[in-house]
């Protein structure tokens, strides 16, 4: 009996939670991913496509997809939406000029809903559908580069992005500095707590 319980415990406790890390180019997405993984800064170059790593926090497994943020790549973000439980949106707190683009991309993601239905020849089976949307995704916003002089605060960014208007998704904004790791653990802690709510 104990062996069965242990196997069930391991199965449910080691469930992976899919996370997509998005944001405009040069926001610090890849730096944050590798801070999570190695707790150190690594030299990064612009991400073409994606990087994927597994991060474990308090026995909670997150499969994190760091997706390129260049303008030409943003239209392909939706190919990563399937089964996503968490969105991490990384905002460059010094980039006031492009904050409106970040806002557009955020609300485009949250409004995205696609379903693929396939009819079966067997009348009893009906149609099977796969939903590729973010209906159930929680949103963590990292207000990155808080170490830079003249940066916007998390409160400023929250107000500009009108985060209080998001009613269908749990969300949290966290000030951080990807280079030092400051604030990153608090964001992961919020995500870890959300896995128990689902």
PDB file of N, CA, C and O in Angstrom, residues 31-98:
ATOM      1  N   UNK A  31      17.974  35.918 -20.020  1.00  0.00           N
ATOM      2  CA  UNK A  31      18.769  36.134 -18.808  1.00  0.00           C
ATOM      3  C   UNK A  31      18.005  35.627 -17.589  1.00  0.00           C
ATOM      4  O   UNK A  31      18.577  34.956 -16.719  1.00  0.00           O
ATOM      5  N   UNK A  32      16.704  35.898 -17.532  1.00  0.00           N
ATOM      6  CA  UNK A  32      15.880  35.413 -16.425  1.00  0.00           C
ATOM      7  C   UNK A  32      15.811  33.889 -16.430  1.00  0.00           C
ATOM      8  O   UNK A  32      15.976  33.250 -15.384  1.00  0.00           O
ATOM      9  N   UNK A  33      15.600  33.283 -17.593  1.00  0.00           N
ATOM     10  CA  UNK A  33      15.544  31.818 -17.675  1.00  0.00           C
ATOM     11  C   UNK A  33      16.809  31.192 -17.100  1.00  0.00           C
ATOM     12  O   UNK A  33      16.744  30.261 -16.301  1.00  0.00           O
ATOM     13  N   UNK A  34      17.966  31.702 -17.479  1.00  0.00           N
ATOM     14  CA  UNK A  34      19.213  31.093 -17.014  1.00  0.00           C
ATOM     15  C   UNK A  34      19.573  31.506 -15.589  1.00  0.00           C
ATOM     16  O   UNK A  34      20.311  30.782 -14.916  1.00  0.00           O
ATOM     17  N   UNK A  35      19.017  32.597 -15.092  1.00  0.00           N
ATOM     18  CA  UNK A  35      19.134  32.886 -13.654  1.00  0.00           C
ATOM     19  C   UNK A  35      18.367  31.833 -12.871  1.00  0.00           C
ATOM     20  O   UNK A  35      18.836  31.354 -11.845  1.00  0.00           O
ATOM     21  N   UNK A  36      17.168  31.487 -13.357  1.00  0.00           N
ATOM     22  CA  UNK A  36      16.383  30.428 -12.713  1.00  0.00           C
ATOM     23  C   UNK A  36      17.173  29.130 -12.690  1.00  0.00           C
ATOM     24  O   UNK A  36      17.218  28.437 -11.687  1.00  0.00           O
ATOM     25  N   UNK A  37      17.758  28.792 -13.822  1.00  0.00           N
ATOM     26  CA  UNK A  37      18.402  27.496 -13.996  1.00  0.00           C
ATOM     27  C   UNK A  37      19.729  27.385 -13.255  1.00  0.00           C
ATOM     28  O   UNK A  37      19.988  26.410 -12.560  1.00  0.00           O
ATOM     29  N   UNK A  38      20.588  28.398 -13.401  1.00  0.00           N
ATOM     30  CA  UNK A  38      21.954  28.296 -12.880  1.00  0.00           C
ATOM     31  C   UNK A  38      22.284  29.305 -11.791  1.00  0.00           C
ATOM     32  O   UNK A  38      23.386  29.293 -11.263  1.00  0.00           O
ATOM     33  N   UNK A  39      21.351  30.221 -11.517  1.00  0.00           N
ATOM     34  CA  UNK A  39      21.574  31.254 -10.526  1.00  0.00           C
ATOM     35  C   UNK A  39      22.815  32.100 -10.849  1.00  0.00           C
ATOM     36  O   UNK A  39      23.562  32.499  -9.971  1.00  0.00           O
ATOM     37  N   UNK A  40      23.026  32.320 -12.135  1.00  0.00           N
ATOM     38  CA  UNK A  40      24.137  33.176 -12.570  1.00  0.00           C
ATOM     39  C   UNK A  40      23.793  33.792 -13.919  1.00  0.00           C
ATOM     40  O   UNK A  40      22.907  33.332 -14.628  1.00  0.00           O
ATOM     41  N   UNK A  41      24.511  34.847 -14.242  1.00  0.00           N
ATOM     42  CA  UNK A  41      24.298  35.538 -15.510  1.00  0.00           C
ATOM     43  C   UNK A  41      25.110  34.829 -16.583  1.00  0.00           C
ATOM     44  O   UNK A  41      26.279  34.497 -16.372  1.00  0.00           O
ATOM     45  N   UNK A  42      24.492  34.566 -17.704  1.00  0.00           N
ATOM     46  CA  UNK A  42      25.200  33.983 -18.843  1.00  0.00           C
ATOM     47  C   UNK A  42      25.107  34.964 -20.004  1.00  0.00           C
ATOM     48  O   UNK A  42      24.163  35.744 -20.107  1.00  0.00           O
ATOM     49  N   UNK A  43      26.091  34.928 -20.855  1.00  0.00           N
ATOM     50  CA  UNK A  43      26.068  35.779 -22.041  1.00  0.00           C
ATOM     51  C   UNK A  43      24.983  35.258 -22.975  1.00  0.00           C
ATOM     52  O   UNK A  43      24.930  34.076 -23.283  1.00  0.00           O
ATOM     53  N   UNK A  44      24.105  36.136 -23.387  1.00  0.00           N
ATOM     54  CA  UNK A  44      23.014  35.722 -24.271  1.00  0.00           C
ATOM     55  C   UNK A  44      23.062  36.522 -25.563  1.00  0.00           C
ATOM     56  O   UNK A  44      23.656  37.597 -25.628  1.00  0.00           O
ATOM     57  N   UNK A  45      22.452  35.975 -26.566  1.00  0.00           N
ATOM     58  CA  UNK A  45      22.270  36.681 -27.835  1.00  0.00           C
ATOM     59  C   UNK A  45      20.777  36.614 -28.156  1.00  0.00           C
ATOM     60  O   UNK A  45      20.050  35.823 -27.554  1.00  0.00           O
ATOM     61  N   UNK A  46      20.293  37.423 -29.080  1.00  0.00           N
ATOM     62  CA  UNK A  46      18.856  37.394 -29.375  1.00  0.00           C
ATOM     63  C   UNK A  46      18.369  35.975 -29.688  1.00  0.00           C
ATOM     64  O   UNK A  46      19.008  35.235 -30.435  1.00  0.00           O
ATOM     65  N   UNK A  47      17.254  35.601 -29.071  1.00  0.00           N
ATOM     66  CA  UNK A  47      16.695  34.264 -29.250  1.00  0.00           C
ATOM     67  C   UNK A  47      15.953  34.190 -30.580  1.00  0.00           C
ATOM     68  O   UNK A  47      15.059  34.968 -30.838  1.00  0.00           O
ATOM     69  N   UNK A  48      16.378  33.259 -31.402  1.00  0.00           N
ATOM     70  CA  UNK A  48      15.682  32.968 -32.653  1.00  0.00           C
ATOM     71  C   UNK A  48      14.937  31.662 -32.411  1.00  0.00           C
ATOM     72  O   UNK A  48      15.546  30.619 -32.260  1.00  0.00           O
ATOM     73  N   UNK A  49      13.629  31.718 -32.336  1.00  0.00           N
ATOM     74  CA  UNK A  49      12.857  30.523 -31.991  1.00  0.00           C
ATOM     75  C   UNK A  49      12.633  30.491 -30.500  1.00  0.00           C
ATOM     76  O   UNK A  49      12.027  31.400 -29.948  1.00  0.00           O
ATOM     77  N   UNK A  50      13.166  29.461 -29.826  1.00  0.00           N
ATOM     78  CA  UNK A  50      12.926  29.338 -28.388  1.00  0.00           C
ATOM     79  C   UNK A  50      14.040  28.573 -27.697  1.00  0.00           C
ATOM     80  O   UNK A  50      14.807  27.857 -28.334  1.00  0.00           O
ATOM     81  N   UNK A  51      14.108  28.761 -26.398  1.00  0.00           N
ATOM     82  CA  UNK A  51      14.944  27.959 -25.508  1.00  0.00           C
ATOM     83  C   UNK A  51      13.978  27.275 -24.552  1.00  0.00           C
ATOM     84  O   UNK A  51      12.974  27.871 -24.156  1.00  0.00           O
ATOM     85  N   UNK A  52      14.267  26.075 -24.150  1.00  0.00           N
ATOM     86  CA  UNK A  52      13.394  25.378 -23.202  1.00  0.00           C
ATOM     87  C   UNK A  52      14.251  24.729 -22.120  1.00  0.00           C
ATOM     88  O   UNK A  52      15.288  24.131 -22.413  1.00  0.00           O
ATOM     89  N   UNK A  53      13.828  24.923 -20.869  1.00  0.00           N
ATOM     90  CA  UNK A  53      14.530  24.358 -19.723  1.00  0.00           C
ATOM     91  C   UNK A  53      13.505  23.956 -18.671  1.00  0.00           C
ATOM     92  O   UNK A  53      12.437  24.545 -18.577  1.00  0.00           O
ATOM     93  N   UNK A  54      13.866  22.945 -17.870  1.00  0.00           N
ATOM     94  CA  UNK A  54      13.029  22.557 -16.753  1.00  0.00           C
ATOM     95  C   UNK A  54      13.593  23.186 -15.486  1.00  0.00           C
ATOM     96  O   UNK A  54      14.786  23.067 -15.196  1.00  0.00           O
ATOM     97  N   UNK A  55      12.732  23.859 -14.737  1.00  0.00           N
ATOM     98  CA  UNK A  55      13.102  24.480 -13.477  1.00  0.00           C
ATOM     99  C   UNK A  55      12.285  23.796 -12.385  1.00  0.00           C
ATOM    100  O   UNK A  55      11.074  23.603 -12.539  1.00  0.00           O
ATOM    101  N   UNK A  56      12.939  23.416 -11.282  1.00  0.00           N
ATOM    102  CA  UNK A  56      12.237  22.775 -10.175  1.00  0.00           C
ATOM    103  C   UNK A  56      12.295  23.699  -8.965  1.00  0.00           C
ATOM    104  O   UNK A  56      13.375  24.119  -8.545  1.00  0.00           O
ATOM    105  N   UNK A  57      11.117  24.029  -8.442  1.00  0.00           N
ATOM    106  CA  UNK A  57      11.013  24.890  -7.267  1.00  0.00           C
ATOM    107  C   UNK A  57      10.151  24.159  -6.245  1.00  0.00           C
ATOM    108  O   UNK A  57       8.971  23.891  -6.504  1.00  0.00           O
ATOM    109  N   UNK A  58      10.740  23.794  -5.110  1.00  0.00           N
ATOM    110  CA  UNK A  58      10.001  23.105  -4.047  1.00  0.00           C
ATOM    111  C   UNK A  58       9.210  21.917  -4.588  1.00  0.00           C
ATOM    112  O   UNK A  58       8.005  21.803  -4.367  1.00  0.00           O
ATOM    113  N   UNK A  59       9.851  21.046  -5.324  1.00  0.00           N
ATOM    114  CA  UNK A  59       9.241  19.853  -5.927  1.00  0.00           C
ATOM    115  C   UNK A  59       8.179  20.162  -6.972  1.00  0.00           C
ATOM    116  O   UNK A  59       7.428  19.283  -7.378  1.00  0.00           O
ATOM    117  N   UNK A  60       8.097  21.404  -7.406  1.00  0.00           N
ATOM    118  CA  UNK A  60       7.176  21.776  -8.480  1.00  0.00           C
ATOM    119  C   UNK A  60       8.000  21.950  -9.743  1.00  0.00           C
ATOM    120  O   UNK A  60       8.971  22.713  -9.754  1.00  0.00           O
ATOM    121  N   UNK A  61       7.632  21.222 -10.786  1.00  0.00           N
ATOM    122  CA  UNK A  61       8.387  21.237 -12.038  1.00  0.00           C
ATOM    123  C   UNK A  61       7.730  22.189 -13.038  1.00  0.00           C
ATOM    124  O   UNK A  61       6.546  22.047 -13.349  1.00  0.00           O
ATOM    125  N   UNK A  62       8.530  23.137 -13.513  1.00  0.00           N
ATOM    126  CA  UNK A  62       8.079  24.070 -14.536  1.00  0.00           C
ATOM    127  C   UNK A  62       8.879  23.832 -15.804  1.00  0.00           C
ATOM    128  O   UNK A  62      10.108  23.848 -15.768  1.00  0.00           O
ATOM    129  N   UNK A  63       8.180  23.584 -16.902  1.00  0.00           N
ATOM    130  CA  UNK A  63       8.832  23.477 -18.202  1.00  0.00           C
ATOM    131  C   UNK A  63       8.714  24.853 -18.848  1.00  0.00           C
ATOM    132  O   UNK A  63       7.624  25.266 -19.238  1.00  0.00           O
ATOM    133  N   UNK A  64       9.831  25.565 -18.911  1.00  0.00           N
ATOM    134  CA  UNK A  64       9.817  26.971 -19.325  1.00  0.00           C
ATOM    135  C   UNK A  64      10.301  27.127 -20.755  1.00  0.00           C
ATOM    136  O   UNK A  64      11.407  26.721 -21.095  1.00  0.00           O
ATOM    137  N   UNK A  65       9.451  27.755 -21.564  1.00  0.00           N
ATOM    138  CA  UNK A  65       9.745  28.051 -22.960  1.00  0.00           C
ATOM    139  C   UNK A  65      10.029  29.540 -23.091  1.00  0.00           C
ATOM    140  O   UNK A  65       9.130  30.365 -22.936  1.00  0.00           O
ATOM    141  N   UNK A  66      11.264  29.887 -23.344  1.00  0.00           N
ATOM    142  CA  UNK A  66      11.688  31.272 -23.578  1.00  0.00           C
ATOM    143  C   UNK A  66      11.562  31.515 -25.077  1.00  0.00           C
ATOM    144  O   UNK A  66      12.261  30.889 -25.873  1.00  0.00           O
ATOM    145  N   UNK A  67      10.646  32.398 -25.450  1.00  0.00           N
ATOM    146  CA  UNK A  67      10.326  32.591 -26.867  1.00  0.00           C
ATOM    147  C   UNK A  67      10.881  33.933 -27.346  1.00  0.00           C
ATOM    148  O   UNK A  67      10.716  34.950 -26.662  1.00  0.00           O
ATOM    149  N   UNK A  68      11.506  33.918 -28.515  1.00  0.00           N
ATOM    150  CA  UNK A  68      12.080  35.136 -29.090  1.00  0.00           C
ATOM    151  C   UNK A  68      11.070  36.269 -29.184  1.00  0.00           C
ATOM    152  O   UNK A  68       9.907  36.045 -29.508  1.00  0.00           O
ATOM    153  N   UNK A  69      11.521  37.493 -28.909  1.00  0.00           N
ATOM    154  CA  UNK A  69      10.620  38.637 -28.855  1.00  0.00           C
ATOM    155  C   UNK A  69      10.740  39.627 -29.995  1.00  0.00           C
ATOM    156  O   UNK A  69      10.077  40.671 -29.983  1.00  0.00           O
ATOM    157  N   UNK A  70      11.587  39.318 -30.993  1.00  0.00           N
ATOM    158  CA  UNK A  70      11.701  40.240 -32.125  1.00  0.00           C
ATOM    159  C   UNK A  70      10.354  40.338 -32.830  1.00  0.00           C
ATOM    160  O   UNK A  70       9.568  39.404 -32.842  1.00  0.00           O
ATOM    161  N   UNK A  71      10.111  41.468 -33.465  1.00  0.00           N
ATOM    162  CA  UNK A  71       8.831  41.715 -34.116  1.00  0.00           C
ATOM    163  C   UNK A  71       8.458  40.598 -35.090  1.00  0.00           C
ATOM    164  O   UNK A  71       7.314  40.153 -35.139  1.00  0.00           O
ATOM    165  N   UNK A  72       9.437  40.107 -35.838  1.00  0.00           N
ATOM    166  CA  UNK A  72       9.161  39.068 -36.840  1.00  0.00           C
ATOM    167  C   UNK A  72       8.777  37.726 -36.204  1.00  0.00           C
ATOM    168  O   UNK A  72       8.178  36.879 -36.854  1.00  0.00           O
ATOM    169  N   UNK A  73       9.106  37.532 -34.924  1.00  0.00           N
ATOM    170  CA  UNK A  73       8.818  36.254 -34.255  1.00  0.00           C
ATOM    171  C   UNK A  73       7.537  36.276 -33.431  1.00  0.00           C
ATOM    172  O   UNK A  73       6.992  35.223 -33.107  1.00  0.00           O
ATOM    173  N   UNK A  74       7.035  37.457 -33.098  1.00  0.00           N
ATOM    174  CA  UNK A  74       5.874  37.549 -32.203  1.00  0.00           C
ATOM    175  C   UNK A  74       4.621  36.900 -32.781  1.00  0.00           C
ATOM    176  O   UNK A  74       3.796  36.376 -32.032  1.00  0.00           O
ATOM    177  N   UNK A  75       4.490  36.909 -34.087  1.00  0.00           N
ATOM    178  CA  UNK A  75       3.301  36.295 -34.697  1.00  0.00           C
ATOM    179  C   UNK A  75       3.289  34.777 -34.504  1.00  0.00           C
ATOM    180  O   UNK A  75       2.246  34.137 -34.649  1.00  0.00           O
ATOM    181  N   UNK A  76       4.423  34.187 -34.159  1.00  0.00           N
ATOM    182  CA  UNK A  76       4.472  32.732 -33.952  1.00  0.00           C
ATOM    183  C   UNK A  76       4.314  32.348 -32.487  1.00  0.00           C
ATOM    184  O   UNK A  76       4.314  31.159 -32.161  1.00  0.00           O
ATOM    185  N   UNK A  77       4.176  33.306 -31.591  1.00  0.00           N
ATOM    186  CA  UNK A  77       4.003  32.977 -30.174  1.00  0.00           C
ATOM    187  C   UNK A  77       2.840  32.022 -29.965  1.00  0.00           C
ATOM    188  O   UNK A  77       2.906  31.128 -29.124  1.00  0.00           O
ATOM    189  N   UNK A  78       1.755  32.179 -30.737  1.00  0.00           N
ATOM    190  CA  UNK A  78       0.566  31.354 -30.506  1.00  0.00           C
ATOM    191  C   UNK A  78       0.810  29.860 -30.725  1.00  0.00           C
ATOM    192  O   UNK A  78       0.050  29.035 -30.242  1.00  0.00           O
ATOM    193  N   UNK A  79       1.865  29.493 -31.420  1.00  0.00           N
ATOM    194  CA  UNK A  79       2.158  28.069 -31.607  1.00  0.00           C
ATOM    195  C   UNK A  79       2.625  27.409 -30.303  1.00  0.00           C
ATOM    196  O   UNK A  79       2.681  26.190 -30.220  1.00  0.00           O
ATOM    197  N   UNK A  80       2.954  28.215 -29.307  1.00  0.00           N
ATOM    198  CA  UNK A  80       3.410  27.703 -28.013  1.00  0.00           C
ATOM    199  C   UNK A  80       2.304  27.685 -26.961  1.00  0.00           C
ATOM    200  O   UNK A  80       2.539  27.247 -25.837  1.00  0.00           O
ATOM    201  N   UNK A  81       1.111  28.153 -27.270  1.00  0.00           N
ATOM    202  CA  UNK A  81       0.058  28.339 -26.279  1.00  0.00           C
ATOM    203  C   UNK A  81      -0.550  27.048 -25.743  1.00  0.00           C
ATOM    204  O   UNK A  81      -1.029  27.019 -24.617  1.00  0.00           O
ATOM    205  N   UNK A  82      -0.560  25.997 -26.510  1.00  0.00           N
ATOM    206  CA  UNK A  82      -1.229  24.772 -26.117  1.00  0.00           C
ATOM    207  C   UNK A  82      -0.731  24.278 -24.751  1.00  0.00           C
ATOM    208  O   UNK A  82       0.471  24.133 -24.530  1.00  0.00           O
ATOM    209  N   UNK A  83      -1.680  24.034 -23.838  1.00  0.00           N
ATOM    210  CA  UNK A  83      -1.403  23.507 -22.489  1.00  0.00           C
ATOM    211  C   UNK A  83      -0.588  24.439 -21.600  1.00  0.00           C
ATOM    212  O   UNK A  83      -0.013  23.994 -20.605  1.00  0.00           O
ATOM    213  N   UNK A  84      -0.523  25.710 -21.932  1.00  0.00           N
ATOM    214  CA  UNK A  84       0.233  26.659 -21.113  1.00  0.00           C
ATOM    215  C   UNK A  84      -0.552  26.994 -19.850  1.00  0.00           C
ATOM    216  O   UNK A  84      -1.726  27.348 -19.915  1.00  0.00           O
ATOM    217  N   UNK A  85       0.105  26.855 -18.715  1.00  0.00           N
ATOM    218  CA  UNK A  85      -0.518  27.175 -17.430  1.00  0.00           C
ATOM    219  C   UNK A  85      -0.102  28.549 -16.920  1.00  0.00           C
ATOM    220  O   UNK A  85      -0.838  29.174 -16.159  1.00  0.00           O
ATOM    221  N   UNK A  86       1.097  28.997 -17.313  1.00  0.00           N
ATOM    222  CA  UNK A  86       1.603  30.281 -16.848  1.00  0.00           C
ATOM    223  C   UNK A  86       2.235  31.045 -18.001  1.00  0.00           C
ATOM    224  O   UNK A  86       2.943  30.462 -18.825  1.00  0.00           O
ATOM    225  N   UNK A  87       1.977  32.343 -18.011  1.00  0.00           N
ATOM    226  CA  UNK A  87       2.659  33.259 -18.918  1.00  0.00           C
ATOM    227  C   UNK A  87       3.552  34.127 -18.050  1.00  0.00           C
ATOM    228  O   UNK A  87       3.076  34.727 -17.074  1.00  0.00           O
ATOM    229  N   UNK A  88       4.829  34.180 -18.387  1.00  0.00           N
ATOM    230  CA  UNK A  88       5.706  35.174 -17.769  1.00  0.00           C
ATOM    231  C   UNK A  88       5.948  36.230 -18.833  1.00  0.00           C
ATOM    232  O   UNK A  88       6.512  35.940 -19.888  1.00  0.00           O
ATOM    233  N   UNK A  89       5.493  37.432 -18.568  1.00  0.00           N
ATOM    234  CA  UNK A  89       5.723  38.557 -19.462  1.00  0.00           C
ATOM    235  C   UNK A  89       6.842  39.384 -18.851  1.00  0.00           C
ATOM    236  O   UNK A  89       6.712  39.884 -17.730  1.00  0.00           O
ATOM    237  N   UNK A  90       7.940  39.514 -19.585  1.00  0.00           N
ATOM    238  CA  UNK A  90       9.083  40.293 -19.107  1.00  0.00           C
ATOM    239  C   UNK A  90       9.031  41.662 -19.766  1.00  0.00           C
ATOM    240  O   UNK A  90       8.959  41.771 -20.990  1.00  0.00           O
ATOM    241  N   UNK A  91       9.050  42.696 -18.928  1.00  0.00           N
ATOM    242  CA  UNK A  91       8.980  44.072 -19.402  1.00  0.00           C
ATOM    243  C   UNK A  91      10.292  44.768 -19.070  1.00  0.00           C
ATOM    244  O   UNK A  91      10.764  44.699 -17.929  1.00  0.00           O
ATOM    245  N   UNK A  92      10.870  45.432 -20.067  1.00  0.00           N
ATOM    246  CA  UNK A  92      12.045  46.270 -19.857  1.00  0.00           C
ATOM    247  C   UNK A  92      11.548  47.570 -19.241  1.00  0.00           C
ATOM    248  O   UNK A  92      10.913  48.378 -19.908  1.00  0.00           O
ATOM    249  N   UNK A  93      11.824  47.778 -17.966  1.00  0.00           N
ATOM    250  CA  UNK A  93      11.302  48.935 -17.240  1.00  0.00           C
ATOM    251  C   UNK A  93      11.898  50.259 -17.699  1.00  0.00           C
ATOM    252  O   UNK A  93      11.421  51.321 -17.286  1.00  0.00           O
ATOM    253  N   UNK A  94      12.920  50.201 -18.542  1.00  0.00           N
ATOM    254  CA  UNK A  94      13.516  51.436 -19.057  1.00  0.00           C
ATOM    255  C   UNK A  94      12.976  51.804 -20.438  1.00  0.00           C
ATOM    256  O   UNK A  94      13.247  52.888 -20.936  1.00  0.00           O
ATOM    257  N   UNK A  95      12.225  50.906 -21.050  1.00  0.00           N
ATOM    258  CA  UNK A  95      11.778  51.080 -22.444  1.00  0.00           C
ATOM    259  C   UNK A  95      10.373  51.679 -22.504  1.00  0.00           C
ATOM    260  O   UNK A  95       9.403  51.017 -22.852  1.00  0.00           O
ATOM    261  N   UNK A  96      10.275  52.955 -22.179  1.00  0.00           N
ATOM    262  CA  UNK A  96       8.979  53.648 -22.181  1.00  0.00           C
ATOM    263  C   UNK A  96       8.373  53.705 -23.585  1.00  0.00           C
ATOM    264  O   UNK A  96       7.160  53.624 -23.740  1.00  0.00           O
ATOM    265  N   UNK A  97       9.227  53.850 -24.579  1.00  0.00           N
ATOM    266  CA  UNK A  97       8.759  54.027 -25.961  1.00  0.00           C
ATOM    267  C   UNK A  97       7.990  52.813 -26.487  1.00  0.00           C
ATOM    268  O   UNK A  97       7.101  52.962 -27.307  1.00  0.00           O
ATOM    269  N   UNK A  98       8.351  51.627 -26.021  1.00  0.00           N
ATOM    270  CA  UNK A  98       7.711  50.424 -26.564  1.00  0.00           C
ATOM    271  C   UNK A  98       6.727  49.769 -25.592  1.00  0.00           C
ATOM    272  O   UNK A  98       6.219  48.695 -25.866  1.00  0.00           O
TER     273      UNK A  98
END
